[in-house]
XYZ file of C-alpha atoms in Angstrom:
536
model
C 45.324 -80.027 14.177
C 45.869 -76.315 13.741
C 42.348 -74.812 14.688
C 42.102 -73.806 18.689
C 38.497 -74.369 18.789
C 35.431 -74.588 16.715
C 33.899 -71.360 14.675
C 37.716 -69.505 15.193
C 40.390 -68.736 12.674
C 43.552 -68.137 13.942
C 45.842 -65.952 12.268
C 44.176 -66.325 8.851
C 41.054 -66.701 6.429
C 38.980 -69.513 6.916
C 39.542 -72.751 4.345
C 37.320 -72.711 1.228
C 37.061 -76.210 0.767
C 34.559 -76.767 -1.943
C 35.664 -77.989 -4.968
C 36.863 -76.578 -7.717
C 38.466 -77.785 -11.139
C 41.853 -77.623 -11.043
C 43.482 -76.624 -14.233
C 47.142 -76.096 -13.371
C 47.872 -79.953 -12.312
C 50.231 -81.546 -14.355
C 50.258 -85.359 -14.233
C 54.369 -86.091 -14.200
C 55.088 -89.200 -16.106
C 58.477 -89.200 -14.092
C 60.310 -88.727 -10.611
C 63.901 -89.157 -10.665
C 64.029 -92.834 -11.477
C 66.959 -93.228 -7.887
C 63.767 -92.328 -5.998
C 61.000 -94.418 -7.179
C 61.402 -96.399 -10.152
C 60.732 -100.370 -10.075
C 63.571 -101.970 -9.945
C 65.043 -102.972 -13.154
C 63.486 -99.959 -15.028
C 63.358 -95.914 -15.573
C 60.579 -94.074 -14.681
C 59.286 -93.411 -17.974
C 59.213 -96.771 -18.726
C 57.094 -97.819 -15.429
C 54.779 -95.364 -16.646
C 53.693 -96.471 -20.067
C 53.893 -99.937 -18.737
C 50.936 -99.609 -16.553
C 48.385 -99.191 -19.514
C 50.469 -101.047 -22.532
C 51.557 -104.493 -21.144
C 54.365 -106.101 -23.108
C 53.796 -108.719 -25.964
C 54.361 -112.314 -24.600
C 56.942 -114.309 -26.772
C 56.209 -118.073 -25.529
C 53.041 -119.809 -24.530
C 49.033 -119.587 -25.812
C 46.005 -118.482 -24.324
C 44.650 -115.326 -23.138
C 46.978 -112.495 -23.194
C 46.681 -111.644 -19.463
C 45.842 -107.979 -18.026
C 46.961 -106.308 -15.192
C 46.151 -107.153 -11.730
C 43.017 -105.115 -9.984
C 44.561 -103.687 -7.098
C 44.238 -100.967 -5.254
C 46.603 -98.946 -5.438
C 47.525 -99.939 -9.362
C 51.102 -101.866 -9.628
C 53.831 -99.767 -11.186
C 54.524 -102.178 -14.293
C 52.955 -105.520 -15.196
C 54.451 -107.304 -18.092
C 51.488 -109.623 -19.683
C 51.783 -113.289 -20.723
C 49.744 -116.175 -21.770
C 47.892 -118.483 -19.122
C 45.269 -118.606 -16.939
C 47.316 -117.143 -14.076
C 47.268 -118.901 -10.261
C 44.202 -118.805 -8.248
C 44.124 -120.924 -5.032
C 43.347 -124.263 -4.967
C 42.855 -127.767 -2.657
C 47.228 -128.178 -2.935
C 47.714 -124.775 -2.651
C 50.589 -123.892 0.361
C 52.341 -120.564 0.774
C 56.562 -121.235 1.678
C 59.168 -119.752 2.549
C 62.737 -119.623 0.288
C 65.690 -120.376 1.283
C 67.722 -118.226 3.851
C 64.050 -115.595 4.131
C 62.473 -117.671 7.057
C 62.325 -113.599 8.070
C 59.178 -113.882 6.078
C 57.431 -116.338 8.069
C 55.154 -113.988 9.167
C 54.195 -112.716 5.871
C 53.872 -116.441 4.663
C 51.513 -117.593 7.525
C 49.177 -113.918 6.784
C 48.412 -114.472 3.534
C 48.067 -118.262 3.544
C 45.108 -117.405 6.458
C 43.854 -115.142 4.213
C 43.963 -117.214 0.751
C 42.383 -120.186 3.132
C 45.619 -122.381 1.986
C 48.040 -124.331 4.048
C 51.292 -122.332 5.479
C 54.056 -125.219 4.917
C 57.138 -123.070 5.628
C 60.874 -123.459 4.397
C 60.406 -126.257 1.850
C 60.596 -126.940 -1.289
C 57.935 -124.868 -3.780
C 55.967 -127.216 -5.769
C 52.890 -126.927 -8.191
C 49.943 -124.485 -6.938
C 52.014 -123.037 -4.360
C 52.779 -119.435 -3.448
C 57.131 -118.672 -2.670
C 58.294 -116.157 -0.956
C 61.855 -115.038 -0.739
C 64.361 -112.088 0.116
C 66.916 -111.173 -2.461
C 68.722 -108.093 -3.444
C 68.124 -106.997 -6.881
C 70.650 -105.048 -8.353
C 68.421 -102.321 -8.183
C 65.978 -102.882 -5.927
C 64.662 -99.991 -4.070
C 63.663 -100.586 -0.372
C 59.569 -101.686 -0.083
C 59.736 -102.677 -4.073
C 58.604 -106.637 -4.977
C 58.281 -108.594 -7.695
C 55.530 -111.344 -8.206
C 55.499 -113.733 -10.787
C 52.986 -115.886 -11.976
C 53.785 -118.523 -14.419
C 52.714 -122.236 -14.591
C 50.514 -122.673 -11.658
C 52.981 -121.119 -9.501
C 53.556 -117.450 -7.301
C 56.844 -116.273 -6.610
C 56.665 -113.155 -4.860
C 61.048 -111.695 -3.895
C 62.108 -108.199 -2.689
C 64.967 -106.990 -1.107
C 62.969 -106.757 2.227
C 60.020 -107.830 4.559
C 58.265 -104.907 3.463
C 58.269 -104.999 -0.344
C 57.557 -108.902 0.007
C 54.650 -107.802 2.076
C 53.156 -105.813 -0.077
C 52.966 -108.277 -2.681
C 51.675 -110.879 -0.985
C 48.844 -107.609 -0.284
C 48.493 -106.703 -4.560
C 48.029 -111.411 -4.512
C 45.441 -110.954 -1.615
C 43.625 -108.174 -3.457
C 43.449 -109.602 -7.321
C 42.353 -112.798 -5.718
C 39.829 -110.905 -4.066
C 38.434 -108.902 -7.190
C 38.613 -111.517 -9.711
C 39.952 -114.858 -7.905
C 43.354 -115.513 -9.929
C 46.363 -113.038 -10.231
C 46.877 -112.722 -13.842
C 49.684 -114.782 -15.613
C 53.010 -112.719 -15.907
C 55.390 -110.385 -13.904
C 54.678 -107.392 -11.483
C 57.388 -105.007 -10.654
C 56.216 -102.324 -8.132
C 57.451 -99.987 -5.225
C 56.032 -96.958 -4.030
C 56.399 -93.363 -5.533
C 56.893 -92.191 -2.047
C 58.418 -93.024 1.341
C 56.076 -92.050 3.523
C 52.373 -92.426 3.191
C 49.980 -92.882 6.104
C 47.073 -91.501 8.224
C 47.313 -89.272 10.722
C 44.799 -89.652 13.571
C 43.635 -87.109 16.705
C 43.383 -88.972 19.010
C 43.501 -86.397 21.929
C 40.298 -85.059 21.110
C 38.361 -87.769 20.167
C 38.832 -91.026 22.100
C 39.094 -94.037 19.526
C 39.308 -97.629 21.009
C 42.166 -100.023 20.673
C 40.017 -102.400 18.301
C 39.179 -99.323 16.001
C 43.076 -98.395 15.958
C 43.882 -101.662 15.216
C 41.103 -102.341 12.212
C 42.456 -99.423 10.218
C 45.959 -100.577 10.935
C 44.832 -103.755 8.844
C 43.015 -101.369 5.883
C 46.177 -99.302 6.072
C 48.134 -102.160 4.800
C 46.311 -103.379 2.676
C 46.599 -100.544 0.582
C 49.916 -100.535 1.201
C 50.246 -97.644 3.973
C 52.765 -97.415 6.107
C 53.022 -94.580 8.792
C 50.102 -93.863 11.340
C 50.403 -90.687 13.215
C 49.237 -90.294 16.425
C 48.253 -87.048 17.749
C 47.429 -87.818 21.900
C 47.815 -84.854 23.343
C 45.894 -81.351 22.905
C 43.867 -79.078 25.216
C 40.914 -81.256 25.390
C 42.603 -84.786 26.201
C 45.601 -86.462 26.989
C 45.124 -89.998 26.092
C 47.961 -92.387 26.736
C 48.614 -93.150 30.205
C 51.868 -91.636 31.777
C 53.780 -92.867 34.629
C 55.506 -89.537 35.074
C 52.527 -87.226 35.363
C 49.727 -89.735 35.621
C 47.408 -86.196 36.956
C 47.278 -85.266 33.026
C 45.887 -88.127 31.845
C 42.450 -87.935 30.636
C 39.756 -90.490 32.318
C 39.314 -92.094 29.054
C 42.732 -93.033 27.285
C 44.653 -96.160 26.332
C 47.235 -98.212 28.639
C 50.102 -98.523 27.276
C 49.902 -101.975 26.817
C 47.105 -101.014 24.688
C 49.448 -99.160 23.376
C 52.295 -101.618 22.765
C 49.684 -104.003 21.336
C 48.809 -101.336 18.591
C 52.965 -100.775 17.749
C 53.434 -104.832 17.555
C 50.524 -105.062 15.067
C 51.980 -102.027 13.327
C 55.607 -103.473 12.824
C 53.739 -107.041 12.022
C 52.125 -105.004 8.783
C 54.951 -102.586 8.108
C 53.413 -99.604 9.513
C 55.434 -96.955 11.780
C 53.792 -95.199 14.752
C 54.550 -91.191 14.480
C 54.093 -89.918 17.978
C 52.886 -86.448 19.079
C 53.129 -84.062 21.958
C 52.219 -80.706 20.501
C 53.736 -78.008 22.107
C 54.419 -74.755 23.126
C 50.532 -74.895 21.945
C 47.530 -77.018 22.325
C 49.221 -77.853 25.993
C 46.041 -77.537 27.640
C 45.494 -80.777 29.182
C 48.798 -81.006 30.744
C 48.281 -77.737 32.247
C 44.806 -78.325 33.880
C 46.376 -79.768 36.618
C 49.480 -77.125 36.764
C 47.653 -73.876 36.355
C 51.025 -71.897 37.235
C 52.320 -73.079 33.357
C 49.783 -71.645 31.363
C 51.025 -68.495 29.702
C 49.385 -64.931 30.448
C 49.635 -61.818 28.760
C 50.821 -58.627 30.260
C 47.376 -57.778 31.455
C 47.276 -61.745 33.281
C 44.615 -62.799 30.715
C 45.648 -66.606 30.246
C 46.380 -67.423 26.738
C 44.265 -70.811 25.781
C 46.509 -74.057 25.665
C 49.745 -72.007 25.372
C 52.605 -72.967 28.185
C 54.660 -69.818 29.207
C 57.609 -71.285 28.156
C 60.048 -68.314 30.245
C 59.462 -71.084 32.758
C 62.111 -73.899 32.769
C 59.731 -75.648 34.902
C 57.254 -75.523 31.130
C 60.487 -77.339 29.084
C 61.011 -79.632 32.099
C 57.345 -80.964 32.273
C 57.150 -81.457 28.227
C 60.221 -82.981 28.429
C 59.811 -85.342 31.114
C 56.685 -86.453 28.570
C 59.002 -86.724 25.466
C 61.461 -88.478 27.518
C 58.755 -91.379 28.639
C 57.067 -91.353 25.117
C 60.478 -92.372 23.582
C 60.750 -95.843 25.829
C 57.198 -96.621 24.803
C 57.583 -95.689 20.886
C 60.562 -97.566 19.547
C 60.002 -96.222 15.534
C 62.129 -93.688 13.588
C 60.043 -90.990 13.564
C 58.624 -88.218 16.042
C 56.620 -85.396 15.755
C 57.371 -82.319 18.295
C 54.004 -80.470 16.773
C 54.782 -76.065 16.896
C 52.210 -74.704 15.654
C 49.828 -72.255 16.450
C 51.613 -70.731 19.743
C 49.123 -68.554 20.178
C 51.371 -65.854 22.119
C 52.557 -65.388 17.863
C 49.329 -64.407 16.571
C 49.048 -60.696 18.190
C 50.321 -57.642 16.862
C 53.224 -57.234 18.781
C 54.018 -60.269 20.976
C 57.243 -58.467 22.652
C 54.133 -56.184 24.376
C 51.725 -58.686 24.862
C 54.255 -61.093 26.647
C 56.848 -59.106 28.232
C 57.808 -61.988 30.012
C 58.930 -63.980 27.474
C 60.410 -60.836 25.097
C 62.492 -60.892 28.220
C 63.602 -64.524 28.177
C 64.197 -63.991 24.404
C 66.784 -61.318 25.082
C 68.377 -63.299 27.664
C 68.979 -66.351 26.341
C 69.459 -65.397 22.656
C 70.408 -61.757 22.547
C 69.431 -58.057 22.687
C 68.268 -58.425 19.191
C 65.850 -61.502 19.952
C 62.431 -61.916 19.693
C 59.252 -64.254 20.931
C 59.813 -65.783 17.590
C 63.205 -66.412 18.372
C 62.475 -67.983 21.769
C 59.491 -70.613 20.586
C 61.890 -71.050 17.322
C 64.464 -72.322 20.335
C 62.037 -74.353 21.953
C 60.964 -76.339 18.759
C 65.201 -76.881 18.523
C 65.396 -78.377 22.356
C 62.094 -80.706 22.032
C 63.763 -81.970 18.644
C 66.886 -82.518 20.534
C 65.331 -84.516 23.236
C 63.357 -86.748 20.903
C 66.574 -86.927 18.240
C 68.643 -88.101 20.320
C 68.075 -91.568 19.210
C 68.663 -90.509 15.567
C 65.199 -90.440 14.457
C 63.673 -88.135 12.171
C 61.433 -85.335 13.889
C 58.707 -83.456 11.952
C 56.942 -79.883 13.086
C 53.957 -78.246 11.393
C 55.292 -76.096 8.457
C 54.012 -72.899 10.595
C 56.498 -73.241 13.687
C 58.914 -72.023 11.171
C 59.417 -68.407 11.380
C 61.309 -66.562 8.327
C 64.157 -64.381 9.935
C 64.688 -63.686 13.633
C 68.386 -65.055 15.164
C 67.438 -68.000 15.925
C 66.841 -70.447 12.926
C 65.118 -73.946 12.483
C 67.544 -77.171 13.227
C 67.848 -77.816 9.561
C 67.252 -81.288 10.364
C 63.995 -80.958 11.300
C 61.003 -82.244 8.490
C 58.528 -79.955 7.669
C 54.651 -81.630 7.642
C 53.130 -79.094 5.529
C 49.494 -78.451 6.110
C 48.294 -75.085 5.693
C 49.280 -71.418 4.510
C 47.045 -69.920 6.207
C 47.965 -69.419 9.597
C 50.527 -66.807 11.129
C 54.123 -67.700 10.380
C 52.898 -69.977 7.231
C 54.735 -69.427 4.361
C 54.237 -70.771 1.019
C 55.803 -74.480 0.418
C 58.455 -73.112 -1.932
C 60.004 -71.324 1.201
C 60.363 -74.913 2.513
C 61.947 -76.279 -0.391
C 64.415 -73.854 -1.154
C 65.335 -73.780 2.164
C 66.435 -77.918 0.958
C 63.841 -78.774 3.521
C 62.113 -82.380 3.434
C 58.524 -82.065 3.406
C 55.363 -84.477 4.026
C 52.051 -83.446 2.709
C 49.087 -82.677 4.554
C 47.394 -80.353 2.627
C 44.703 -79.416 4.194
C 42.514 -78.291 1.171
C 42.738 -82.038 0.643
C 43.815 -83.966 3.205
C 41.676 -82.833 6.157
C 38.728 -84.575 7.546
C 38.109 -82.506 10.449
C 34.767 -83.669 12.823
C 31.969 -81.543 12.527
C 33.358 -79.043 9.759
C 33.947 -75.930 11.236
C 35.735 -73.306 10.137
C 34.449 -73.895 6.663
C 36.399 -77.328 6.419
C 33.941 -79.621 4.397
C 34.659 -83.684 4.666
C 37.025 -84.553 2.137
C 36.268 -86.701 -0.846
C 37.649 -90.112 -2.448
C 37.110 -87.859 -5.670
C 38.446 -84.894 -5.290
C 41.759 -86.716 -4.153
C 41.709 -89.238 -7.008
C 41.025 -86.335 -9.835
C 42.685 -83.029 -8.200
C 45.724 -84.039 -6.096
C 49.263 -85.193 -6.136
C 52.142 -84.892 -4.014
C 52.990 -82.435 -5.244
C 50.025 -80.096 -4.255
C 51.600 -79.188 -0.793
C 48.761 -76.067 -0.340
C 46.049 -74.753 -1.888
C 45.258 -76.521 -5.198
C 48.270 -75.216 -6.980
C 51.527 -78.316 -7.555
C 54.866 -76.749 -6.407
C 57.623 -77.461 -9.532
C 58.297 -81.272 -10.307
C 62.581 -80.455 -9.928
C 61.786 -80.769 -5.962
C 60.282 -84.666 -6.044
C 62.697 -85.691 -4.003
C 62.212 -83.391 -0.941
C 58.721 -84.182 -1.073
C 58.539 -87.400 1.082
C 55.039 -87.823 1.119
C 51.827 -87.403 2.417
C 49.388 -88.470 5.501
C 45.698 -88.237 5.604
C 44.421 -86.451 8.891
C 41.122 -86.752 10.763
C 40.738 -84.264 13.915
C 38.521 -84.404 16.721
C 37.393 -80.584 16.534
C 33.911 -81.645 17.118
C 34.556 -84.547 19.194
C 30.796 -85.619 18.904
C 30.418 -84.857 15.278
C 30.649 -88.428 14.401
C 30.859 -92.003 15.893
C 34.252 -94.291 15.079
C 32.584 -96.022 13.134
C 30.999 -92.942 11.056
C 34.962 -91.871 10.694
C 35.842 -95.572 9.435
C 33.520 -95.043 6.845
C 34.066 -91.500 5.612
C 37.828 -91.852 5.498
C 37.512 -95.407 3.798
C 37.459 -94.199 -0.208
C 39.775 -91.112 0.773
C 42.486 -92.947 1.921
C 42.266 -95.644 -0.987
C 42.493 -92.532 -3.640
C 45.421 -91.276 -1.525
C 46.981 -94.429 -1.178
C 46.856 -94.596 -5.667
C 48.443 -91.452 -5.828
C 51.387 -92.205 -3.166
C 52.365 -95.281 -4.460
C 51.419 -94.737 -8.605
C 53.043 -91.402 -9.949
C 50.938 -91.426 -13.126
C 47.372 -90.351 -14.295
C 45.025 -93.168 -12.911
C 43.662 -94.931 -16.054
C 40.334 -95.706 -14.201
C 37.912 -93.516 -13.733
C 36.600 -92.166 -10.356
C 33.642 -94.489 -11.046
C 35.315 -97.141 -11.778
C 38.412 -97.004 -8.741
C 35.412 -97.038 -6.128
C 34.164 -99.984 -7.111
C 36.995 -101.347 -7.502
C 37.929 -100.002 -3.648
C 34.853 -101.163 -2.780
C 35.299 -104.974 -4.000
C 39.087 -105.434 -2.560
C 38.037 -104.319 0.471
C-alpha cells in the first residue's frame, strides 16, 4: 500500500473515490483470440455465445440454458435433457493416464456428497475427469459436458479441470443440476487474485486459508502477500528473528497456507517492500534508517548509501525465496520517500553522492533507488520468476533505467514518479491492475479512499481501466495481464477479519466476472449478487 500513514498524501492529490458514471468504457467483444479465446473458437464467437446458445440437432425436452456460475462460462452450447444432478450412484473418476487429478476428483466428490471411486471405468450418473491436449487448448481452459446422465469435465491441465469441476460445484449449488450440453471456458486473463496487507493488520492462518477456498471458487488464482511495512513484520525469520513482529505467522503456518494454495491452483506473490515502508526492519537497526542533510530521519525509508541497507533486505529476500517456491515475487518500490522533496540531491547529500559514484557524474537519487529496484529483482530472479514493482518506482529518464523485465502492478497516478499507464505500455511493459479508484479497500478510509463496491466493479471497470476511470486502448490486451484486488491495513483497527471477509466478499466476485468473462455481463447488478450470494 502506497499511503505512509493515515490523513497524509504523499506526492499527490488525495483519491476521489465516489462514484461516478463512466461514459468512456467500451465493453470489447474481443481480445486477440491467442490470448483468451476457448479453445476451439474466436473470440467473437465466445462472445455472442454466452447470451445465444446454439440450436440442439438430436434429442427432446427442454432446450437447456446456461449454467449459473459465478463468474459466467465463456460459451455454453445448449441441448435437450434434463442435465446431471447428483444422485444415490453418483461417483466422481478419474480417466485414463490423469490420476494427476486425483485431487480434484476426491474435492468435488466431498463437496457433491458422492463417492470418489478413482481410475475406473465411467458409468451412468457419474462425473469423469481427464487431461487431454486440445488442439487449441489454452492453459487453465476446460470443457464439461453433460449428456445422458453423465459429466465429463477434460482440459489440458490440473488447473482448467479444476475449475470446472468449480462452474459443476456452483450450478449444482444454484439450481441442483448442470444444464444438459457443452461448456467451453478459460479465463480472459492470466492473473487474477487478491492482494492482502498483511503487515499491518495481523490476519490468522484460518482466515488466510477460508478466502483461499472463496478465491477458487471463483476461479482466482494469485494471492499476494504484503508482510512487511513500517508497522509489522509478520512472518517469522530465521535470519533476523529481532524484526519480527510479536504477532506473525510461523512459517509452517506459512507452508500450510502455500500447500492449500497449490491444492486449489492459487500462487502466493510475496512482498518485502523496499527502499520504503522498511520501518519494522529498522526498529531494531536504527543506524539504517535514512536522514536528511539536517539528520531528520525520513519515516520507513532505509538509507540505501549503506551496503549494510542492501545486505539486510537481501539476506530477507534470500530466506523468503526457500520458503515461497511460486513463480512470482514482488520487490514493492514505491513511495521512497527521500523522492518526494524538491530537490532530493540537497536533501540527501549522502546518497546524491552514492549516485555519482556508482553510476556517474551525471546520476541522480532517482538513478540510485532505480538501481536498487534492479539488484532486489536480481536477487529474487534468479530462479527465473517473474518480479513485479509498483508502477511508481519507475522513474522516466535519469541513466539508470528499469530491468525491462520487471512487471509493472499499476495502482495509482497519483503519487511522485507515477506516470500515466500508457507510459507503461509503450514502454512494451506487462502490467497487472490494481487500480486503486477501484480496486482498493483500504481499513478505515483515509485519505478520501471510500470501501469499494461489488457495483461499481461489475458496472464501471475492466481490465482495461489501469487508473482513474478512463480504459487505456484495447490494441494493448495482451500486456495487460490482469488484475488483483487489495485490502490494506492503514487503519489496522478499522475493521475485524471477519468485517474484511464480508466487505470484500461481492467485490471480489464482480472482479472475478470481469477477469475471467471479457464481455458486458448480461445480468444485472441485482441480479449477479444474488446470484453471488446463492453459490456461495
Amino acid at each position: 500500500m502506497r499511503w505512509n500513514s493515515p490523513g497524509t498524501l504523499v506526492g499527490g492529490a488525495a483519491v476521489v473515490a465516489a462514484a461516478v458514471t463512466l461514459t468512456a468504457l467500451a465493453w470489447p467483444d474481443a481480445t486477440p483470440p491467442d490470448h483468451s479465446a476457448p479453445a476451439g473458437t474466436t473470440e467473437a464467437s465466445s462472445a455472442r455465445s454466452d447470451t445465444r446458445p446454439a440450436a440442439p440437432t438430436t434429442s427432446s425436452g427442454a432446450l437447456s440454458k446456461p449454467p449459473s456460475t459465478v463468474p459466467s462460462v465463456r460459451q455454453f452450447e445448449a441441448a435437450r435433457g434434463a442435465g446431471w444432478r447428483p444422485g444415490g450412484n453418483s461417483g466422481v473418476v478419474i480417466a485414463k493416464n490423469s490420476e494427476q487429478l486425483a485431487d480434484e476428483g476426491k474435492l468435488i466428490a466431498k463437496e457433491l456428497k458422492i463417492d470418489y471411486r478413482g481410475a475406473v471405468a465411467a458409468k451412468a450418473g457419474d462425473v469423469e475427469l481427464a487431461l487431454e491436449s486440445g488442439k487449441q487448448a489454452g492453459p487453465e481452459s476446460y470443457t464439461l459436458t453433460a449428456r445422458d446422465g453423465r459429466v465429463k469435465i477434460a482440459g489440458p491441465d490440473e488447473a482448467g479441470v479444476f475449475y470446472g469441476t468449480r462452474t459443476l460445484k456452483q450450478s449444482v449449488r444454484a439450481d441442483g443440476a448442470i444444464p444438459e450440453g457443452v461448456i467451453r471456458d478459460q479465463p480472459d486473463r492470466p492473473q487474477r487474485g487478491l492482494n492482502l496487507d498483511i503487515a499491518r493488520k495481523y490476519y490468522t492462518p484460518g482466515w488466510i486459508e477460508s478466502r483461499l477456498r472463496e478465491m477458487a471458487d471463483l476461479k482466482l488464482n494469485q494471492l499476494g502477500l504484503h508482510f512487511s511495512d513500517d508497522q509489522g513484520f509478520r512472518i517469522a525469520s530465521d535470519t533476523h528473528p529481532e524484526i519480527v513482529s510479536q504477532q506473525h505467522l510461523t512459517k509452517a503456518e506459512v507452508q500450510k497456507i502455500i500447500a492449500l494454495a497449490g491444492q486449489l491452483h492459487i500462487q502466493i506473490v510475496p512482498e518485502i517492500d523496499s527502499p520504503g515502508h522498511l520501518g519494522a526492519v529498522m526498529a531494531p537497526h536504527p543506524e539504517l534508517q535514512l536522514r536528511d542533510v539536517n539528520g531528520k530521519p525520513t519515516r520507513g525509508a532505509i538509507d540505501i548509501s549503506q551496503p549494510a541497507a542492501a545486505k539486510i533486505v537481501d539476506d530477507l529476500l534470500r530466506e523468503y525465496d526457500t520458503l515461497f517456491p511460486g513463480p512470482y515475487w514482488h520487490i514493492g518500490a514505491d513511495e521512497y520517500q527521500a523522492l518526494v522533496v524538491s530537490n532530493p540531491e540537497a536533501s540527501f547529500p549522502q546518497l546524491a553522492a552514492a549516485a555519482r559514484k556508482k553510476y556517474g557524474a551525471n546520476a541522480k537519487v532517482q538513478d540510485l533507488t532505480t538501481g536498487w529496484m534492479n539488484d532486489r529483482a536480481a536477487v529474487v530472479g534468479a530462479k527465473k520468476r517473474d518480479v513485479s514493482a509498483w508502477n511508481d518506482g519507475f522513474f522516466p529518464g535519469g541513466v539508470v533505467k528499469a530491468d525491462q523485465n520487471l512487471q509493472v502492478d499499476y495502482w495509482t497516478g497519483k503519487e511522485i514518479g507515477a506516470r500515466p499507464p500508457l507510459d507503461y505500455l509503450r514502454e512494451g511493459r506487462s502490467v497487472i491492475n490494481l487500480n486503486d479508484e477501484f480496486l482498493y479497500y483500504v481499513l478505515g478510509q483515509p485519505n478520501d479512499f471510500v470501501y469499494p463496491t461489488g457495483q461499481r466493479i461489475y458496472d464501471q471497470w475492466t481490465p482495461f481501466v489501469l487508473r482513474g476511470t478512463k480504459p487505456v486502448p484495447q490494441k494493448y490486451s495482451k500486456q495487460i495481464l490482469g488484475a488483483r484486488f487489495a485490502v490494506w491495513g492503514d487503519i489496522a483497527s478499522a475493521q475485524t477479519q471477519d468485517q474484511v471477509a464480508a466487505g470484500i466478499r461481492l467485490p471480489l466476485a464482480a472482479l472475478s466476472q470481469k477477469v475471467w468473462n471479457p464481455v458486458k455481463p448480461d445480468l444485472s447488478w441485482a441480479q449477479f449478487k444474488a446470484l453471488a450470494n446463492k453459490v456461495a
